[in-house]
Amino acid sequence: MSHQTDPALLDALDALTVTAIGCRVVVGLVGLDAGQRADLATSWAWCEPVLERRPRSECDAVAVLRGDGDAPAGADSDAHADAPTLVVADALDQLTETVTTVVTQLAIDQRRDDLLLLHAGGVADPVTGAVVAYVAPSGHGKTTASRALGRTLGYVTDETVAVGDDGLVVRYPKPLSVRGPAAPGASRPKAQVSPDAAGLRRAPDGPLTLARVVLLDRDPAATEVTVGPIGLAEAAARLFPQISYLGARARPLRRLQALLERTGGLLVVRYAEATTLEPAVRELLAVSAPAATPGGEGPGEATVGLDAHRASPGAPGPTHGGGVLVATAVDDWVADAGSVVVLHRDSLRTLSGIGVAVWHAARAGRTLDESVAAVVREHGLPGDGPEAVARARELVLAAVAELVAAGLVRQR
């Protein structure tokens, strides 16, 4: 059946308004009948959905369902030019999946400056409100874990755990995006399943506080659930791709470091099936949740490091033994256990070994000779005899060349 929409009505649309990560997002709906609109609202039942007529100018996005391949009249016209996002689909399941993605992204865009936005699922202790956030890339088990854990623990989200500098979590109990069976070699849109239909439990009323952050590592060969810590440098490297707009915030690495320190450091949970996770997650939640910090002043000073990467052939480097080393202004950096993590131009690097000593020497404006002396004091000479001093100098020159090639140090 082909849907037809009077262009004159495009200024007053049927719209779905939901609360996503603490902000209201309005999606105009074109081409959906009353039953389809109601079903869509039901899937968002835990996000305060409202169906009403709204002026097109008040919509954050417009979702258009085409029928029989024909777009509703006026749907793709310039009448929608002022809508920030236009979503057009031929099938209802495709449209509802895209609406979920768009709502999430619009909410993330609105909260990018005041919240740390982990690409993670989350569940809460039904009594204390302590939250475990489980981080993983798309398609690596967040929704499956949320379905398994959320039946007895409080469902927070299966997509984005948003946390303030005070440790408080902003709930986002969106529809669960569930991939159904498909023919071999084919893919199909994810069904948007309401938390009620999935049989999930609501998170408790009142404040939710982030208690632990874990990385999901699903291993079909695992015979038991294991939980183990990783250091800050590795944690930053593994979490950085899974945090929206981290580099856009002030002192991003220090904020991340403060969050991990407050929650006991990043843990890796290795498991075979999501149904086996509950005892381990409950044990993590049994540890007293850290108290929220009123006012959320954010992290203070901190320090870190960077795995030295080999400079490419012909990369610029020091051409003589003199001169002063100067550290480049970077977005942020932190130090941890003999390493330094540096964020520069949206690239995260981990310094280690003598690279850390050279980095600190450059930050202090030391000469190359002073930098060699600092490395020798910290690491000793690479061998015995007069040649050991020359070898130490060669190693420092190589480290300087790598940092210069990475754009972190220059020689003046």
Tab-separated table of C-alpha atoms in Angstrom:
chain	number	residue	atom	x	y	z
A	1	MET	CA	0.000	0.000	0.000
A	2	SER	CA	1.302	3.428	-0.892
A	3	HIS	CA	1.007	6.097	1.825
A	4	GLN	CA	0.144	9.609	0.694
A	5	THR	CA	0.718	12.654	2.874
A	6	ASP	CA	-0.760	16.065	2.202
A	7	PRO	CA	2.219	18.452	1.957
A	8	ALA	CA	0.175	21.000	3.861
A	9	LEU	CA	0.230	18.676	6.879
A	10	LEU	CA	4.015	18.386	6.928
A	11	ASP	CA	4.166	21.465	9.162
A	12	ALA	CA	2.276	19.539	11.881
A	13	LEU	CA	3.602	15.985	12.254
A	14	ASP	CA	2.721	13.030	14.402
A	15	ALA	CA	5.757	12.851	16.668
A	16	LEU	CA	7.300	10.611	19.304
A	17	THR	CA	9.115	12.372	22.147
A	18	VAL	CA	11.373	10.305	24.445
A	19	THR	CA	13.848	10.947	27.237
A	20	ALA	CA	17.321	9.790	26.189
A	21	ILE	CA	20.324	10.283	28.486
A	22	GLY	CA	18.417	12.906	30.403
A	23	CYS	CA	17.325	15.039	27.439
A	24	ARG	CA	14.171	15.082	25.354
A	25	VAL	CA	14.420	14.026	21.716
A	26	VAL	CA	11.519	14.592	19.301
A	27	VAL	CA	11.108	12.435	16.194
A	28	GLY	CA	8.474	13.358	13.616
A	29	LEU	CA	6.777	10.297	12.085
A	30	VAL	CA	5.622	10.257	8.463
A	31	GLY	CA	3.923	7.278	6.780
A	32	LEU	CA	3.235	5.277	9.959
A	33	ASP	CA	-0.357	4.434	10.851
A	34	ALA	CA	-1.749	4.808	14.367
A	35	GLY	CA	-0.972	1.203	15.315
A	36	GLN	CA	2.627	1.438	14.121
A	37	ARG	CA	3.134	4.671	16.025
A	38	ALA	CA	1.705	3.088	19.169
A	39	ASP	CA	3.970	0.053	18.816
A	40	LEU	CA	6.991	2.313	18.430
A	41	ALA	CA	6.029	4.231	21.566
A	42	THR	CA	5.571	0.953	23.457
A	43	SER	CA	9.114	-0.122	22.636
A	44	TRP	CA	10.302	3.117	24.295
A	45	ALA	CA	7.993	2.627	27.302
A	46	TRP	CA	10.788	3.125	29.871
A	47	CYS	CA	11.929	6.419	28.303
A	48	GLU	CA	8.795	8.480	29.022
A	49	PRO	CA	7.370	8.339	25.478
A	50	VAL	CA	4.764	10.878	24.356
A	51	LEU	CA	2.844	10.670	21.077
A	52	GLU	CA	1.444	14.007	19.962
A	53	ARG	CA	1.231	16.409	17.071
A	54	ARG	CA	4.271	18.689	16.978
A	55	PRO	CA	5.324	21.443	14.594
A	56	ARG	CA	7.938	20.202	12.187
A	57	SER	CA	10.238	22.975	13.397
A	58	GLU	CA	10.273	21.385	16.876
A	59	CYS	CA	11.385	17.973	15.638
A	60	ASP	CA	15.004	16.900	16.147
A	61	ALA	CA	14.573	14.292	13.391
A	62	VAL	CA	11.929	13.170	10.908
A	63	ALA	CA	11.431	9.448	10.206
A	64	VAL	CA	9.688	8.541	6.950
A	65	LEU	CA	8.289	5.095	6.129
A	66	ARG	CA	7.879	4.583	2.434
A	67	GLY	CA	5.216	2.217	1.140
A	68	ASP	CA	5.692	0.060	-1.968
A	69	GLY	CA	8.884	1.999	-2.669
A	70	ASP	CA	7.080	5.346	-2.913
A	71	ALA	CA	7.899	8.132	-0.484
A	72	PRO	CA	4.942	10.009	0.970
A	73	ALA	CA	4.232	13.191	-0.917
A	74	GLY	CA	6.532	15.979	0.197
A	75	ALA	CA	8.589	13.720	2.488
A	76	ASP	CA	11.829	14.257	0.601
A	77	SER	CA	11.142	17.838	-0.367
A	78	ASP	CA	12.793	21.010	0.781
A	79	ALA	CA	10.046	21.251	3.407
A	80	HIS	CA	12.310	19.097	5.593
A	81	ALA	CA	15.461	21.085	4.955
A	82	ASP	CA	15.460	22.547	8.465
A	83	ALA	CA	15.163	19.112	10.179
A	84	PRO	CA	18.593	18.171	11.571
A	85	THR	CA	18.149	14.506	10.642
A	86	LEU	CA	15.989	12.820	8.009
A	87	VAL	CA	15.472	9.056	8.222
A	88	VAL	CA	13.831	7.284	5.283
A	89	ALA	CA	13.246	3.503	5.119
A	90	ASP	CA	11.238	1.045	3.048
A	91	ALA	CA	10.461	-1.361	5.898
A	92	LEU	CA	9.168	-0.740	9.407
A	93	ASP	CA	11.838	-2.809	11.193
A	94	GLN	CA	14.553	-0.954	9.300
A	95	LEU	CA	12.998	2.379	10.240
A	96	THR	CA	12.609	1.566	13.942
A	97	GLU	CA	16.220	0.405	14.181
A	98	THR	CA	17.439	3.601	12.550
A	99	VAL	CA	15.225	5.729	14.800
A	100	THR	CA	16.890	4.139	17.833
A	101	THR	CA	20.329	4.887	16.410
A	102	VAL	CA	19.381	8.482	15.594
A	103	VAL	CA	17.803	9.146	18.993
A	104	THR	CA	20.920	7.794	20.724
A	105	GLN	CA	23.258	9.887	18.606
A	106	LEU	CA	21.209	13.064	19.058
A	107	ALA	CA	21.232	12.549	22.827
A	108	ILE	CA	24.980	11.865	22.845
A	109	ASP	CA	25.520	15.051	20.842
A	110	GLN	CA	23.575	17.021	23.458
A	111	ARG	CA	25.452	15.532	26.435
A	112	ARG	CA	28.947	15.398	24.930
A	113	ASP	CA	30.215	18.350	26.984
A	114	ASP	CA	29.041	17.334	30.456
A	115	LEU	CA	29.091	13.517	30.602
A	116	LEU	CA	31.519	10.683	29.980
A	117	LEU	CA	29.695	8.537	27.405
A	118	LEU	CA	30.781	4.907	27.508
A	119	HIS	CA	29.749	2.603	24.663
A	120	ALA	CA	28.519	0.107	27.224
A	121	GLY	CA	25.593	-1.728	28.699
A	122	GLY	CA	24.780	-1.362	32.357
A	123	VAL	CA	22.824	-2.938	35.193
A	124	ALA	CA	22.222	-1.686	38.725
A	125	ASP	CA	21.915	-3.297	42.124
A	126	PRO	CA	18.142	-3.199	42.811
A	127	VAL	CA	18.739	-1.940	46.370
A	128	THR	CA	21.852	0.255	46.362
A	129	GLY	CA	21.735	1.644	42.818
A	130	ALA	CA	25.383	0.689	42.265
A	131	VAL	CA	26.017	0.223	38.521
A	132	VAL	CA	28.323	-2.087	36.619
A	133	ALA	CA	29.097	-0.812	33.106
A	134	TYR	CA	30.236	-3.460	30.642
A	135	VAL	CA	32.078	-2.015	27.663
A	136	ALA	CA	32.331	-3.677	24.265
A	137	PRO	CA	32.299	-2.674	20.582
A	138	SER	CA	29.062	-3.037	18.611
A	139	GLY	CA	28.115	-6.644	18.089
A	140	HIS	CA	30.228	-7.957	20.970
A	141	GLY	CA	27.590	-8.914	23.501
A	142	LYS	CA	26.318	-5.807	25.321
A	143	THR	CA	22.633	-6.371	24.514
A	144	THR	CA	22.853	-10.116	25.151
A	145	ALA	CA	24.446	-9.412	28.528
A	146	SER	CA	21.775	-6.817	29.310
A	147	ARG	CA	18.987	-9.305	28.533
A	148	ALA	CA	20.579	-11.931	30.754
A	149	LEU	CA	21.520	-9.671	33.668
A	150	GLY	CA	18.542	-7.316	33.528
A	151	ARG	CA	16.029	-9.969	34.541
A	152	THR	CA	17.252	-9.918	38.139
A	153	LEU	CA	19.346	-6.748	38.272
A	154	GLY	CA	18.052	-3.306	37.287
A	155	TYR	CA	18.291	-2.536	33.576
A	156	VAL	CA	20.136	0.755	32.954
A	157	THR	CA	20.924	0.542	29.230
A	158	ASP	CA	22.267	-1.760	26.529
A	159	GLU	CA	24.045	0.980	24.590
A	160	THR	CA	25.376	4.070	26.405
A	161	VAL	CA	26.364	4.404	30.061
A	162	ALA	CA	26.541	8.144	30.716
A	163	VAL	CA	28.377	9.213	33.868
A	164	GLY	CA	29.177	12.614	35.339
A	165	ASP	CA	32.368	13.699	37.056
A	166	ASP	CA	30.530	13.070	40.330
A	167	GLY	CA	30.117	9.370	39.474
A	168	LEU	CA	26.349	9.563	38.991
A	169	VAL	CA	24.917	7.578	36.065
A	170	VAL	CA	22.186	8.976	33.828
A	171	ARG	CA	19.897	6.064	33.005
A	172	TYR	CA	18.961	5.286	29.399
A	173	PRO	CA	16.595	2.252	29.365
A	174	LYS	CA	16.097	2.294	25.600
A	175	PRO	CA	14.563	-0.570	23.616
A	176	LEU	CA	16.952	-3.489	23.383
A	177	SER	CA	18.362	-3.835	19.870
A	178	VAL	CA	18.136	-7.579	19.241
A	179	ARG	CA	19.490	-9.260	16.134
A	180	GLY	CA	17.154	-12.039	15.012
A	181	PRO	CA	18.023	-15.109	12.902
A	182	ALA	CA	18.736	-14.466	9.236
A	183	ALA	CA	19.420	-16.572	6.179
A	184	PRO	CA	23.081	-17.533	5.645
A	185	GLY	CA	24.978	-14.607	4.175
A	186	ALA	CA	22.102	-12.209	4.796
A	187	SER	CA	21.518	-9.590	7.457
A	188	ARG	CA	18.368	-8.103	8.858
A	189	PRO	CA	17.603	-5.067	10.994
A	190	LYS	CA	17.734	-5.451	14.750
A	191	ALA	CA	14.328	-5.706	16.396
A	192	GLN	CA	13.641	-2.991	18.971
A	193	VAL	CA	12.350	-4.903	21.991
A	194	SER	CA	10.854	-3.061	24.934
A	195	PRO	CA	12.360	-3.854	28.359
A	196	ASP	CA	8.916	-5.067	29.450
A	197	ALA	CA	8.708	-7.534	26.565
A	198	ALA	CA	12.213	-8.746	27.418
A	199	GLY	CA	11.129	-9.383	31.006
A	200	LEU	CA	13.649	-6.947	32.502
A	201	ARG	CA	13.643	-5.365	35.940
A	202	ARG	CA	13.611	-1.613	36.427
A	203	ALA	CA	16.612	0.041	38.027
A	204	PRO	CA	15.769	1.466	41.455
A	205	ASP	CA	14.450	4.989	41.814
A	206	GLY	CA	16.922	7.509	43.098
A	207	PRO	CA	20.579	8.135	42.210
A	208	LEU	CA	22.568	5.507	40.326
A	209	THR	CA	26.316	5.461	41.011
A	210	LEU	CA	28.966	3.868	38.817
A	211	ALA	CA	30.656	1.147	40.890
A	212	ARG	CA	32.737	-0.810	38.352
A	213	VAL	CA	33.755	-0.676	34.694
A	214	VAL	CA	34.511	-3.942	32.895
A	215	LEU	CA	35.475	-4.990	29.391
A	216	LEU	CA	33.502	-7.904	27.984
A	217	ASP	CA	35.674	-10.607	26.428
A	218	ARG	CA	33.458	-13.380	25.140
A	219	ASP	CA	35.418	-16.584	24.559
A	220	PRO	CA	33.344	-19.638	23.546
A	221	ALA	CA	36.172	-21.842	24.813
A	222	ALA	CA	36.085	-20.374	28.333
A	223	THR	CA	35.083	-22.969	30.937
A	224	GLU	CA	34.414	-20.427	33.689
A	225	VAL	CA	33.938	-16.709	34.178
A	226	THR	CA	37.196	-14.982	35.068
A	227	VAL	CA	37.736	-11.387	36.173
A	228	GLY	CA	41.125	-9.693	36.043
A	229	PRO	CA	42.527	-6.143	36.220
A	230	ILE	CA	44.544	-4.279	33.616
A	231	GLY	CA	46.723	-1.207	34.072
A	232	LEU	CA	45.797	2.355	33.246
A	233	ALA	CA	47.860	2.540	30.052
A	234	GLU	CA	46.208	-0.537	28.547
A	235	ALA	CA	42.838	0.508	29.939
A	236	ALA	CA	43.070	3.908	28.235
A	237	ALA	CA	44.050	2.310	24.935
A	238	ARG	CA	41.152	-0.154	25.056
A	239	LEU	CA	38.534	2.280	26.343
A	240	PHE	CA	39.407	5.258	24.154
A	241	PRO	CA	37.643	3.901	21.012
A	242	GLN	CA	34.571	3.080	23.122
A	243	ILE	CA	33.967	6.567	24.566
A	244	SER	CA	32.039	9.108	22.512
A	245	TYR	CA	33.665	12.529	22.139
A	246	LEU	CA	36.268	11.854	24.827
A	247	GLY	CA	38.864	13.967	23.018
A	248	ALA	CA	36.455	16.908	22.829
A	249	ARG	CA	36.284	17.335	26.606
A	250	ALA	CA	38.743	19.229	28.770
A	251	ARG	CA	41.402	17.012	30.389
A	252	PRO	CA	39.887	13.833	28.912
A	253	LEU	CA	42.559	11.370	30.048
A	254	ARG	CA	42.580	12.776	33.549
A	255	ARG	CA	38.814	12.467	33.712
A	256	LEU	CA	39.095	8.848	32.580
A	257	GLN	CA	41.864	8.194	35.100
A	258	ALA	CA	39.773	9.708	37.903
A	259	LEU	CA	36.783	7.554	36.948
A	260	LEU	CA	38.849	4.361	36.913
A	261	GLU	CA	40.517	5.202	40.216
A	262	ARG	CA	37.117	5.864	41.777
A	263	THR	CA	35.748	2.522	40.529
A	264	GLY	CA	38.722	0.297	41.312
A	265	GLY	CA	40.347	0.211	37.879
A	266	LEU	CA	39.296	-1.445	34.635
A	267	LEU	CA	38.538	-5.179	34.748
A	268	VAL	CA	38.347	-7.720	31.939
A	269	VAL	CA	35.576	-10.306	32.235
A	270	ARG	CA	36.161	-13.418	30.140
A	271	TYR	CA	33.155	-15.687	29.686
A	272	ALA	CA	31.507	-18.096	27.266
A	273	GLU	CA	27.791	-17.330	27.643
A	274	ALA	CA	26.000	-14.277	29.014
A	275	THR	CA	23.797	-16.502	31.185
A	276	THR	CA	26.868	-17.314	33.304
A	277	LEU	CA	27.734	-13.682	34.119
A	278	GLU	CA	25.353	-12.943	36.990
A	279	PRO	CA	27.377	-14.380	39.927
A	280	ALA	CA	30.496	-12.454	38.892
A	281	VAL	CA	28.543	-9.219	38.363
A	282	ARG	CA	26.774	-9.586	41.705
A	283	GLU	CA	30.131	-10.081	43.383
A	284	LEU	CA	31.386	-6.863	41.812
A	285	LEU	CA	28.281	-5.021	42.966
A	286	ALA	CA	28.703	-6.399	46.489
A	287	VAL	CA	31.725	-4.139	46.894
A	288	SER	CA	30.538	-0.860	48.384
A	289	ALA	CA	29.815	1.648	45.649
A	290	PRO	CA	31.938	4.803	45.911
A	291	ALA	CA	30.079	7.816	47.170
A	292	ALA	CA	29.188	10.456	44.602
A	293	THR	CA	31.140	13.680	44.890
A	294	PRO	CA	28.788	16.656	45.303
A	295	GLY	CA	29.528	19.380	42.831
A	296	GLY	CA	31.582	17.195	40.493
A	297	GLU	CA	34.719	19.288	40.337
A	298	GLY	CA	36.388	16.790	38.031
A	299	PRO	CA	39.866	15.275	38.147
A	300	GLY	CA	42.932	17.037	39.361
A	301	GLU	CA	46.518	16.682	38.248
A	302	ALA	CA	47.743	13.292	37.072
A	303	THR	CA	50.616	11.628	35.220
A	304	VAL	CA	51.115	8.713	32.470
A	305	GLY	CA	53.229	7.105	29.446
A	306	LEU	CA	53.408	5.634	25.632
A	307	ASP	CA	54.702	2.450	23.864
A	308	ALA	CA	57.521	3.734	21.721
A	309	HIS	CA	56.656	3.183	18.052
A	310	ARG	CA	59.439	2.753	15.554
A	311	ALA	CA	60.019	5.849	13.478
A	312	SER	CA	59.402	5.285	9.810
A	313	PRO	CA	62.413	5.378	7.474
A	314	GLY	CA	63.380	8.946	6.758
A	315	ALA	CA	61.401	10.304	9.712
A	316	PRO	CA	62.722	13.598	11.064
A	317	GLY	CA	64.941	13.384	14.097
A	318	PRO	CA	67.845	15.035	15.871
A	319	THR	CA	70.758	15.682	13.572
A	320	HIS	CA	73.308	16.531	16.212
A	321	GLY	CA	73.927	16.063	19.887
A	322	GLY	CA	73.187	19.590	21.027
A	323	GLY	CA	70.036	21.627	21.273
A	324	VAL	CA	67.130	21.762	23.664
A	325	LEU	CA	64.240	19.288	23.637
A	326	VAL	CA	60.786	20.862	23.805
A	327	ALA	CA	57.544	18.953	24.406
A	328	THR	CA	54.707	19.688	22.001
A	329	ALA	CA	51.466	21.029	23.467
A	330	VAL	CA	49.141	18.007	23.589
A	331	ASP	CA	45.457	17.541	24.385
A	332	ASP	CA	46.171	15.651	27.609
A	333	TRP	CA	48.536	13.157	29.196
A	334	VAL	CA	48.723	10.956	32.286
A	335	ALA	CA	51.382	8.759	33.883
A	336	ASP	CA	50.991	5.299	35.348
A	337	ALA	CA	53.415	2.613	36.552
A	338	GLY	CA	56.394	3.724	34.494
A	339	SER	CA	54.465	4.594	31.349
A	340	VAL	CA	52.859	7.745	29.951
A	341	VAL	CA	49.640	7.945	27.926
A	342	VAL	CA	49.395	10.937	25.598
A	343	LEU	CA	46.398	12.185	23.626
A	344	HIS	CA	47.424	14.336	20.671
A	345	ARG	CA	45.336	15.198	17.630
A	346	ASP	CA	42.818	12.443	18.404
A	347	SER	CA	45.613	9.861	18.510
A	348	LEU	CA	46.308	7.957	21.712
A	349	ARG	CA	49.887	6.814	22.331
A	350	THR	CA	51.535	4.976	25.191
A	351	LEU	CA	55.161	5.790	26.048
A	352	SER	CA	57.342	3.381	27.957
A	353	GLY	CA	61.004	2.766	28.780
A	354	ILE	CA	63.437	5.555	27.983
A	355	GLY	CA	60.706	7.271	25.960
A	356	VAL	CA	59.139	8.304	29.285
A	357	ALA	CA	62.433	9.819	30.521
A	358	VAL	CA	62.874	11.701	27.236
A	359	TRP	CA	59.276	12.959	27.414
A	360	HIS	CA	59.792	14.344	30.912
A	361	ALA	CA	63.131	15.861	29.897
A	362	ALA	CA	61.445	17.602	26.959
A	363	ARG	CA	58.685	18.899	29.226
A	364	ALA	CA	61.397	20.378	31.434
A	365	GLY	CA	63.224	21.908	28.443
A	366	ARG	CA	66.414	19.865	28.952
A	367	THR	CA	69.264	19.721	26.469
A	368	LEU	CA	70.055	16.480	24.725
A	369	ASP	CA	73.100	15.966	26.953
A	370	GLU	CA	70.960	16.512	30.049
A	371	SER	CA	68.398	14.071	28.668
A	372	VAL	CA	71.071	11.403	28.169
A	373	ALA	CA	72.241	11.944	31.742
A	374	ALA	CA	68.650	11.635	33.024
A	375	VAL	CA	68.140	8.367	31.131
A	376	VAL	CA	71.410	6.947	32.505
A	377	ARG	CA	70.442	7.917	36.053
A	378	GLU	CA	67.088	6.201	35.702
A	379	HIS	CA	67.980	3.157	33.601
A	380	GLY	CA	71.742	2.798	33.951
A	381	LEU	CA	74.292	2.307	31.163
A	382	PRO	CA	73.622	-0.307	28.464
A	383	GLY	CA	76.761	-2.287	29.185
A	384	ASP	CA	80.318	-1.597	30.431
A	385	GLY	CA	83.229	0.418	29.152
A	386	PRO	CA	83.533	3.673	27.202
A	387	GLU	CA	81.319	2.383	24.413
A	388	ALA	CA	78.389	2.127	26.847
A	389	VAL	CA	78.124	5.937	27.043
A	390	ALA	CA	78.081	6.195	23.263
A	391	ARG	CA	75.443	3.446	23.115
A	392	ALA	CA	73.274	5.279	25.675
A	393	ARG	CA	73.459	8.390	23.550
A	394	GLU	CA	72.434	6.424	20.444
A	395	LEU	CA	69.407	4.995	22.268
A	396	VAL	CA	68.316	8.439	23.442
A	397	LEU	CA	68.757	9.830	19.917
A	398	ALA	CA	66.553	7.011	18.602
A	399	ALA	CA	63.894	7.698	21.241
A	400	VAL	CA	63.964	11.415	20.448
A	401	ALA	CA	63.582	10.623	16.745
A	402	GLU	CA	60.505	8.508	17.490
A	403	LEU	CA	58.919	11.244	19.589
A	404	VAL	CA	59.713	13.847	16.949
A	405	ALA	CA	58.144	11.620	14.280
A	406	ALA	CA	55.074	11.242	16.483
A	407	GLY	CA	54.811	15.023	16.784
A	408	LEU	CA	55.270	14.969	20.552
A	409	VAL	CA	58.747	16.510	20.820
A	410	ARG	CA	60.782	18.992	18.805
A	411	GLN	CA	64.425	19.912	19.017
A	412	ARG	CA	65.315	23.578	19.286
